[in-house]
Structures are given as C-alpha cells and as structure tokens.
Coordinates of C-alpha atoms in Angstrom, one line a residue:
X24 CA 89.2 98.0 120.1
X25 CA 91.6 95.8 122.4
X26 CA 91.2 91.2 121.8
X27 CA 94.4 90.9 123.8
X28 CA 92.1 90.1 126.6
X29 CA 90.5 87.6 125.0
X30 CA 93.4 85.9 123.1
X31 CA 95.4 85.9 126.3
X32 CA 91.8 84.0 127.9
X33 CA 91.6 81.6 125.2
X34 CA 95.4 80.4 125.1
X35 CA 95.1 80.2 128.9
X36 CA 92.1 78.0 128.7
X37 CA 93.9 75.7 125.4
X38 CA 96.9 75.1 128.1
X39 CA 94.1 74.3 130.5
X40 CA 92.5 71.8 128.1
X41 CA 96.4 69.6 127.5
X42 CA 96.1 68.2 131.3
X43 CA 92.6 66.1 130.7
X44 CA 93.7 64.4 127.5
X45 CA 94.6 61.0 129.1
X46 CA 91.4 59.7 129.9
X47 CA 89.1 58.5 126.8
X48 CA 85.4 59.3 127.5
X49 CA 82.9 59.6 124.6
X50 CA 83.6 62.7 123.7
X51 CA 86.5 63.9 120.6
X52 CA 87.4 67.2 119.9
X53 CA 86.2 66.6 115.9
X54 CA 82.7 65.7 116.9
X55 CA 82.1 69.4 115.9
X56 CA 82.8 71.2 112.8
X57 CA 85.3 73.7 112.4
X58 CA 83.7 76.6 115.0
X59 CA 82.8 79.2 111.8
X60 CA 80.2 76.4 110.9
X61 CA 76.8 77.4 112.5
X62 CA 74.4 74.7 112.5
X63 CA 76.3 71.7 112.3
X64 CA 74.9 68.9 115.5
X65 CA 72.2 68.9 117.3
X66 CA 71.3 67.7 120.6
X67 CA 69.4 64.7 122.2
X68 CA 66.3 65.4 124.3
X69 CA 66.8 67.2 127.5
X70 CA 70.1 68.7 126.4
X71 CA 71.2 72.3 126.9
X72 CA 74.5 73.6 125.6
X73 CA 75.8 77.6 125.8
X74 CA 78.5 78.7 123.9
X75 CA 80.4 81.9 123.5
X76 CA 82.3 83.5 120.3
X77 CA 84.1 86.5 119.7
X78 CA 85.3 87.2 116.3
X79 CA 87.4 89.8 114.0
X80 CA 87.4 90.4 110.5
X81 CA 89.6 93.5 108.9
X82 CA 89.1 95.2 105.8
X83 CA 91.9 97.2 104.0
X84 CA 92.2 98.9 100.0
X85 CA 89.7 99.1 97.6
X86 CA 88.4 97.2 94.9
X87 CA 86.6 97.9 91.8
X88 CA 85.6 94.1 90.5
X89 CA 88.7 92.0 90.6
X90 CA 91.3 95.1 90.3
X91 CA 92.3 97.2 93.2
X92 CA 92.3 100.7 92.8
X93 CA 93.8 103.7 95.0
X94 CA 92.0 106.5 96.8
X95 CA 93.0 109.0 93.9
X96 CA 91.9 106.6 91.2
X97 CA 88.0 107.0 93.1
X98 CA 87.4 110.6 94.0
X99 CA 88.7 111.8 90.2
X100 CA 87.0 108.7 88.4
X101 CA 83.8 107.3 90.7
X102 CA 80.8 109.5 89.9
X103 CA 79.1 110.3 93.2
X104 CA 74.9 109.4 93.4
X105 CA 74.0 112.6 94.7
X106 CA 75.5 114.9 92.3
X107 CA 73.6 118.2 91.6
X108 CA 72.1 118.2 94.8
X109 CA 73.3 120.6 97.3
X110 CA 76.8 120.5 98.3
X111 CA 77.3 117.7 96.0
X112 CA 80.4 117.4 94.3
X113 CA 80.6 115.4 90.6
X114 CA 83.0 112.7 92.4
X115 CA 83.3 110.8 95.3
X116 CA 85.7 112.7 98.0
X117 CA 85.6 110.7 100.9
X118 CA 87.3 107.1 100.4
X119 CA 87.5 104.7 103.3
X120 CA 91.2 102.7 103.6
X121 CA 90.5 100.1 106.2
X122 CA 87.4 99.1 108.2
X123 CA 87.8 96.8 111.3
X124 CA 84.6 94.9 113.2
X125 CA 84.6 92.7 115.9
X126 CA 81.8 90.5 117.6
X127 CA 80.9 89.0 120.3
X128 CA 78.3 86.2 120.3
X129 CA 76.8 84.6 122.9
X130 CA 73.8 81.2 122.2
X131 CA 72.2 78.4 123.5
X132 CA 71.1 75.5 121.9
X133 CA 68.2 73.1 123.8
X134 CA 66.6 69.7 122.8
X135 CA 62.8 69.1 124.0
X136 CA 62.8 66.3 121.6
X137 CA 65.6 64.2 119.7
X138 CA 63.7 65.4 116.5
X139 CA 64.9 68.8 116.9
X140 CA 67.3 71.3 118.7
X141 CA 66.2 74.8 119.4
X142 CA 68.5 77.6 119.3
X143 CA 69.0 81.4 119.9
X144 CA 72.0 84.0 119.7
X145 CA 72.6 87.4 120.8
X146 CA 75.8 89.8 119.4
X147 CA 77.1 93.2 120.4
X148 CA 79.3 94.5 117.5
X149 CA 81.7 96.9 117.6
X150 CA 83.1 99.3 113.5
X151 CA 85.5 101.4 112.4
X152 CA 86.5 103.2 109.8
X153 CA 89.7 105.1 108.6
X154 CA 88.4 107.6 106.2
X155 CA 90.2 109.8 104.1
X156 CA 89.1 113.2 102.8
X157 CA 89.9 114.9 100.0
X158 CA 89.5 119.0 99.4
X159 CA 87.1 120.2 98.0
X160 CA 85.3 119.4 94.8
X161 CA 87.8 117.9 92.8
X162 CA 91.1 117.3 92.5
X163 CA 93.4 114.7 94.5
X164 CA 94.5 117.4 97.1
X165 CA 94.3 115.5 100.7
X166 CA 92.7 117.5 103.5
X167 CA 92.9 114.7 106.4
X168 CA 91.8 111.5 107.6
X169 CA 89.2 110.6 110.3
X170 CA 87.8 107.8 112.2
X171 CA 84.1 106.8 112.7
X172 CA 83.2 104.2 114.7
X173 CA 79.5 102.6 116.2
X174 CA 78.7 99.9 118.7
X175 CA 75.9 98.4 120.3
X176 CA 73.9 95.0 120.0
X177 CA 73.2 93.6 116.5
X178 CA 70.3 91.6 115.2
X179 CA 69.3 88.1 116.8
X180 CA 69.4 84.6 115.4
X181 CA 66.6 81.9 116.1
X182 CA 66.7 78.4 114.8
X183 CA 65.9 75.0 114.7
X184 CA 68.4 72.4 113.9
X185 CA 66.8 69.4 112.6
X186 CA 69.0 65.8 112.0
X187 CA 67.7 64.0 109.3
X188 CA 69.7 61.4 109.8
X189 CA 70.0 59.1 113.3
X190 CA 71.7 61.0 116.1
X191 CA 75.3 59.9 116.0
X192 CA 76.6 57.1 118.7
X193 CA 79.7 59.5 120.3
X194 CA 81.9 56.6 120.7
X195 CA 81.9 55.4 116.9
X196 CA 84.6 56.0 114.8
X197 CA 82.7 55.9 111.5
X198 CA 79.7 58.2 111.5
X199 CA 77.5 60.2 109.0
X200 CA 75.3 63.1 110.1
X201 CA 73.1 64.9 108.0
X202 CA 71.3 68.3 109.6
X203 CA 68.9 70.7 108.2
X204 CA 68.1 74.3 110.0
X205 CA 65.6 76.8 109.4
X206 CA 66.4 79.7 110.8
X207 CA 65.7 83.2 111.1
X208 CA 67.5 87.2 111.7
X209 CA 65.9 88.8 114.1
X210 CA 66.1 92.7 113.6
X211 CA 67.4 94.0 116.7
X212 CA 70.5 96.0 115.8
X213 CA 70.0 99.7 114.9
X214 CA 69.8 101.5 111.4
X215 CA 70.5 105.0 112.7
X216 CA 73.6 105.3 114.0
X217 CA 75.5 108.3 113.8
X218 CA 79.0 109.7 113.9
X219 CA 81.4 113.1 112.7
X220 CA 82.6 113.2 109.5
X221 CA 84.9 115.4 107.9
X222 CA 84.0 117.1 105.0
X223 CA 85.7 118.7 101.7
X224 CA 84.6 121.9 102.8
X225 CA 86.9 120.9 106.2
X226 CA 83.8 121.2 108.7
X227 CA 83.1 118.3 110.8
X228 CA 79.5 117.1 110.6
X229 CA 77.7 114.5 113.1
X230 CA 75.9 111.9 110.1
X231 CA 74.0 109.0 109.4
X232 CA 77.0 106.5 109.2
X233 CA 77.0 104.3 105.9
X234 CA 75.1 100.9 105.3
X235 CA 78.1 99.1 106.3
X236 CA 78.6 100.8 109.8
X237 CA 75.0 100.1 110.9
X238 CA 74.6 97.5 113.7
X239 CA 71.8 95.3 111.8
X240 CA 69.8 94.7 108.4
X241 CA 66.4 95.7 109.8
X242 CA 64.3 93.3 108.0
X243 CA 63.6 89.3 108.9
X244 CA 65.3 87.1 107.2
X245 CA 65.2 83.5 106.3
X246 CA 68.5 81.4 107.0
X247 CA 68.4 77.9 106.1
X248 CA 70.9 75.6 105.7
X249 CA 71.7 72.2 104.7
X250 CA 74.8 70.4 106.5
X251 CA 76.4 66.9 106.2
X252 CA 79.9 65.6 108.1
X253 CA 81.4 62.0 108.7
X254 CA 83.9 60.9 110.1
X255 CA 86.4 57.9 109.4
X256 CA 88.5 57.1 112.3
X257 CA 90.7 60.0 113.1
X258 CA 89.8 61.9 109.7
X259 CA 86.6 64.1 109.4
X260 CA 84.9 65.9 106.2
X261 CA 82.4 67.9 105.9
X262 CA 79.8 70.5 103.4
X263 CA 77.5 73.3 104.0
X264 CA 74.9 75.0 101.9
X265 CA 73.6 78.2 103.3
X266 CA 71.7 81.1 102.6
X267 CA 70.6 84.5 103.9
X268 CA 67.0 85.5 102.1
X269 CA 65.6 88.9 103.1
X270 CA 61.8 89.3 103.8
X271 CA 61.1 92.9 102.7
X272 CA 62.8 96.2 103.2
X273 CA 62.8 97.7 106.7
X274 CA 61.1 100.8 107.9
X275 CA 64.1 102.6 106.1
X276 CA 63.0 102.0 102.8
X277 CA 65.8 99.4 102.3
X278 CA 66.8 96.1 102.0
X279 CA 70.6 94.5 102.2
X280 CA 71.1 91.7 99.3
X281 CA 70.4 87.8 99.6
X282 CA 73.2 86.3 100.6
X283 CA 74.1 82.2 99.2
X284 CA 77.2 80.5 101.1
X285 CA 78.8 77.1 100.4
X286 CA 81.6 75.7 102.4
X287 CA 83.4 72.7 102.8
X288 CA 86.4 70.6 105.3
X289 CA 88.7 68.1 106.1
X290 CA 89.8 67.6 110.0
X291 CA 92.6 65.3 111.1
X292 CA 92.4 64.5 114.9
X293 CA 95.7 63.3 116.4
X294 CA 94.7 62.6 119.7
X295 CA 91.1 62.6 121.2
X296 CA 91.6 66.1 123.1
X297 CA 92.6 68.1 119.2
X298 CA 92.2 68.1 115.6
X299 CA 93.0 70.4 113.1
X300 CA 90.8 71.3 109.9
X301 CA 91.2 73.3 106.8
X302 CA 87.9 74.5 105.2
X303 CA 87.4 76.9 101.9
X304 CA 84.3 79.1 102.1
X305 CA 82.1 80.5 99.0
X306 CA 80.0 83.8 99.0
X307 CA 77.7 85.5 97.0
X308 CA 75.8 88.7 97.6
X309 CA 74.0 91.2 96.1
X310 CA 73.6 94.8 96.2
X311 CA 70.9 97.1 98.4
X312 CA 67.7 97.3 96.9
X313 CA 66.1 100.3 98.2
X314 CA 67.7 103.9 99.7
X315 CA 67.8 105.0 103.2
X316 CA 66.9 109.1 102.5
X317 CA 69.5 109.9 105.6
X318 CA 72.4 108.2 104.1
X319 CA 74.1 110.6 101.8
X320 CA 77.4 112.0 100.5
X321 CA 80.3 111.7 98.4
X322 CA 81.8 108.3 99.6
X323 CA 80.5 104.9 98.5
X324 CA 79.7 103.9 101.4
X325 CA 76.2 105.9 100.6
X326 CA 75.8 104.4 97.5
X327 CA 73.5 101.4 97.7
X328 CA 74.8 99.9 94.2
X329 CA 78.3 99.7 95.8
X330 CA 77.6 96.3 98.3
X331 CA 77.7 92.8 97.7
X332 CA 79.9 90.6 95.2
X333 CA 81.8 87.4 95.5
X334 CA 84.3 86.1 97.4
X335 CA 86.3 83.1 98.4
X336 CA 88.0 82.3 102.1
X337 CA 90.3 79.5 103.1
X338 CA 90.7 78.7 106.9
X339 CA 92.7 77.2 109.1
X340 CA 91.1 75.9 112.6
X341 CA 92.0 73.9 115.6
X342 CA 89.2 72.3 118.1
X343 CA 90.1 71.0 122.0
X344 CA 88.1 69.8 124.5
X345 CA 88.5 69.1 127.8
X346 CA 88.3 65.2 128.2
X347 CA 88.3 64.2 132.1
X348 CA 88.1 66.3 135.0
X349 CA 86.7 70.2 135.7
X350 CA 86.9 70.9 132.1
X351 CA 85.6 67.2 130.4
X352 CA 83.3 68.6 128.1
X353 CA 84.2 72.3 127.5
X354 CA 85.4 73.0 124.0
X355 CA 87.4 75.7 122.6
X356 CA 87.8 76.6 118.8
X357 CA 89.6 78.9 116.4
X358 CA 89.7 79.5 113.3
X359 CA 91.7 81.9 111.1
X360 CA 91.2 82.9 107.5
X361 CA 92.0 84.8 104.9
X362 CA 90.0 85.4 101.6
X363 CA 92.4 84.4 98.1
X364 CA 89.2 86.1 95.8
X365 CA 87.1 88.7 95.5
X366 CA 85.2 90.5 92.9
X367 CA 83.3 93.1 94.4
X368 CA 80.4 95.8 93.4
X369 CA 82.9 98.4 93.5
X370 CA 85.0 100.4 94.8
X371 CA 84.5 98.9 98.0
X372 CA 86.7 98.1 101.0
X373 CA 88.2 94.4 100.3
X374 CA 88.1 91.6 103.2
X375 CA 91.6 91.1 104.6
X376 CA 91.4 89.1 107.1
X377 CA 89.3 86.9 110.1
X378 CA 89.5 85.3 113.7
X379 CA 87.1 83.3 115.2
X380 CA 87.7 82.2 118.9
X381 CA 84.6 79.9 120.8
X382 CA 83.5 78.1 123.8
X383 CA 80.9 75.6 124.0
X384 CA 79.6 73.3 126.6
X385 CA 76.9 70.9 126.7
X386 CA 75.0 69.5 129.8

C-alpha cells in the first residue's frame, strides 16, 4: 500500500492554503473539530458540503490484557478453539506480528431544513497481515512468514445531524454548539473474503480470512452520538459521546461487539487560516457474539472471544482553510495519534499507530 501520493497532495494543497490567509471573511479554520470527530456542525438550509478522508492506522505485537506477549509465548501457551477437529493442533500456530489498513472515505453532508443536516459516506479499505507460521503441531520451530491482504468497498454510513442548540453566527468569537446524530452502518462491505495461508503442515491454502480482515460487520447498526464545542476567542474545546450498537448477527451467524467512544479537545487558533488541537480518545468493545462456520484454524484471529477490549488514544491535529480567493472555503485536516493504553481480549494484535488526512468544502 503506497500514501506518498496522498501525503505529497495534502502538503501541496497546506502550502496552497498560506497565500489566502490575509483577508478575514467569516470563515476560521477552528470552526470544525479536530477532522477524527464525525458529526460535529451541521449545516443551514440549502447547504451542501463534500468532503474527502483517507486514513492509516498500524498494528504491531501482541497483547494478552495489559502485558505483551511474543509469538512463542502464544503457539506453546494459547489453546486453539478448534482442537480435536481435523488437522487441529492443541495450540495456536499461526500468530500475526503486524496488521496495516488504510481507508479512503468519501461524504456529503446536505441541509433541506436548518433543523437538520443529512449525511452519507462511502469507504474502500484496503488490510494486511504479516503472519508467521510455526511447524507443525507444537513446538516453537518457525517454518515462514506470509502476507494476506483484502480490499474492496466497506459498509456505508447514513446520518442525520441534528443542532440542538441555535446555528452558530460564523463571525462570533464566543460560541456554544450542541449536536445530536442518529446514524446508522450500512452493510455493504463483504464477509467472505479470501486469501493463501501457509500452514504447519507447509502447504499453502486459499481461506476464509479472519474477522479482522473482512471489509464490513454485516449487520445494521445504530450510531448515535452526542457532541458539544465552544469557542472563546482564539481557544476552542470540545466532547463527544458515541456509540456503535449492533442490530442482530448477519447472515453469517455473527455479530462484532457494541462499541461505546468518548472523546474530548482543546484547539488554539493563531491566525484565522490555522489552529492546532490536541484531543484524548476512549474505547470500549466487546467480543463477537456468534461464529462464522468458514472461519477456522490455529491463529486467533478465528477465535471470536479474541476481539474487542479497551483502549486510549491521544492526537495531535492541525486544521487550514483557505480564506480568500480559489480556495476560500476549502479545508484541510490531519490528525495523528498514537494509543498510550490498551487492555485487550487477548492475544491480539495491539494499535500502534494512526493518520487521518481530509478535505471538506461547503457551498
């Protein structure tokens, strides 16, 4: 997978931004939240805005709980699910080392009334896996590493973003907002994706990849959240209350856990055309109830107690928008994190890292 494309785009387009700082209209680059926050404005009636967001997050070691553990510790210690079935060794064998995904998300957001804002999003994901493979049934003899990797378009988000408070005059300086949306996931992305694996035996076998490396969740799922932000003069705040609440298994017999999200920031804008946040970021979720029958084998990935658990991010962003000329109006955002706890339903691949890199612009 290759972002030097992208990163090159969006650093052209921030240079591009400096230029059309010195005229003041009513528009600051904090009159958005940090661009990880979904669901934070809303629009006025008649207003469309599109906005564009690619995103990577990498995943590297393992974790059992709070405690990271090595490849060896898990294929001689972690009992493997499917033991005494054929082929089915006692332990796990096959332990991923590092998973990378990367996103690319692409919305619109329209106003038919000042009560509420409608919005829809579309993603095409791209995994993959390092794997390594141990031989045969036990023992911590390595037979080789391998790569599996999916892609395709994931599951679709619809919402409505609903201000409970008055719409916000852009040109104040001392503004509360308070939003609530009610969305929904939209089960698009596939469940059956497939890729070779190598085996302990040392055959290669084309498989249903793991929970994790399918594109979507495959059931609806209820997404509200609750979001308030100020601003006083060149300082903004903000807090988010979120959750993911699935509606059923899907039609492979499974469900991925509810997912509950808190998050809050502080933004400092030193000129109308920047600012710079820093945010912290909460997460709980819980395991897979329910068992796809095609997903099976001695890694955890198959297991569906091994997903979910807690974890904390802090992230650093920085906003722009364009302020006069061509580009008054068009917004750029990133954001970069990097999570300082996790306690996972383990062993599982631990978050290392994220990037989060959008475009917006409202007419």
């Amino acid at each position: 997978m290759k972002s030097s494309n992208l990163l090159v785009g969006a650093l052209a387009l921030t240079a591009s931004l400096v230029p059309f700082a010195a005229h003041a209209h009513s528009i600051n680059a904090d009159d958005h939240a940090p661009i990880g926050v979904m669901g934070d404005h809303a629009h006025k009636k008649g207003e469309i805005m599109l906005s564009a967001r690619y995103m990577h997050m990498g995943m590297a070691g393992n974790q059992i709980g709070t405690d990271d553990v090595t490849p060896e510790t898990i294929t001689t210690t972690v009992p493997n699910r499917f033991a005494g079935m054929p082929m089915q060794p006692p332990t796990l064998r096959v332990v991923p080392e590092a998973m990378r995904a990367e996103m690319v998300m692409i919305g619109a957001m329209y106003a038919p009334v000042d009560a509420f804002t409608l919005a829809i999003g579309a993603t095409y994901v791209t995994k993959e896996t390092d794997a390594l493979t141990f031989q045969g049934g036990m023992g911590t003899a390595e037979l080789g590493r391998f790569q599996s990797s999916v892609e395709g378009f994931g599951d679709m988000k619809a919402m409505a973003i609903i201000p409970l408070l008055p719409l916000p005059d852009k040109t104040a300086d001392r503004r509360d907002e308070l939003y609530l949306k009610a969305g929904f996931n939209v089960p698009t992305g596939s469940r059956t994706k497939t890729d070779e694996v190598l085996t302990p035996m040392g055959t290669t076998m084309t498989m249903r990849m793991a929970y994790g490396m399918q594109l979507g969740t495959g059931t609806w799922d209820f997404e509200p959240a609750l979001t308030y932000k100020a601003r006083r003069g060149k300082i903004g705040y903000g807090v988010q209350g979120s959750a993911s609440l699935k509606l059923g298994d899907n039609t492979q017999g499974y469900s991925f856990g509810d997912i509950y999200e808190s998050t809050a920031w502080v933004s400092y804008r030193p000129a109308q055309w920047v600012s710079l946040s820093a945010r912290a970021k909460a997460r709980t979720m819980g395991s897979i109830d329910g068992m796809d029958p095609a997903i099976m084998g001695p890694t955890q990935g198959a297991n569906p107690d091994l997903y979910g658990g807690e974890r904390v991010d802090l992230l650093a962003g920085v906003n722009f928008v364009g302020t006069h000329g061509a580009l008054a109006g068009h917004r750029l955002g990133i954001e970069l994190g990097k999570p300082v706890y996790q306690d996972l339903n383990g062993p599982q691949l631990a978050s290392d890292w994220s990037l989060m890199i959008g475009w917006q612009k409202a007419w």
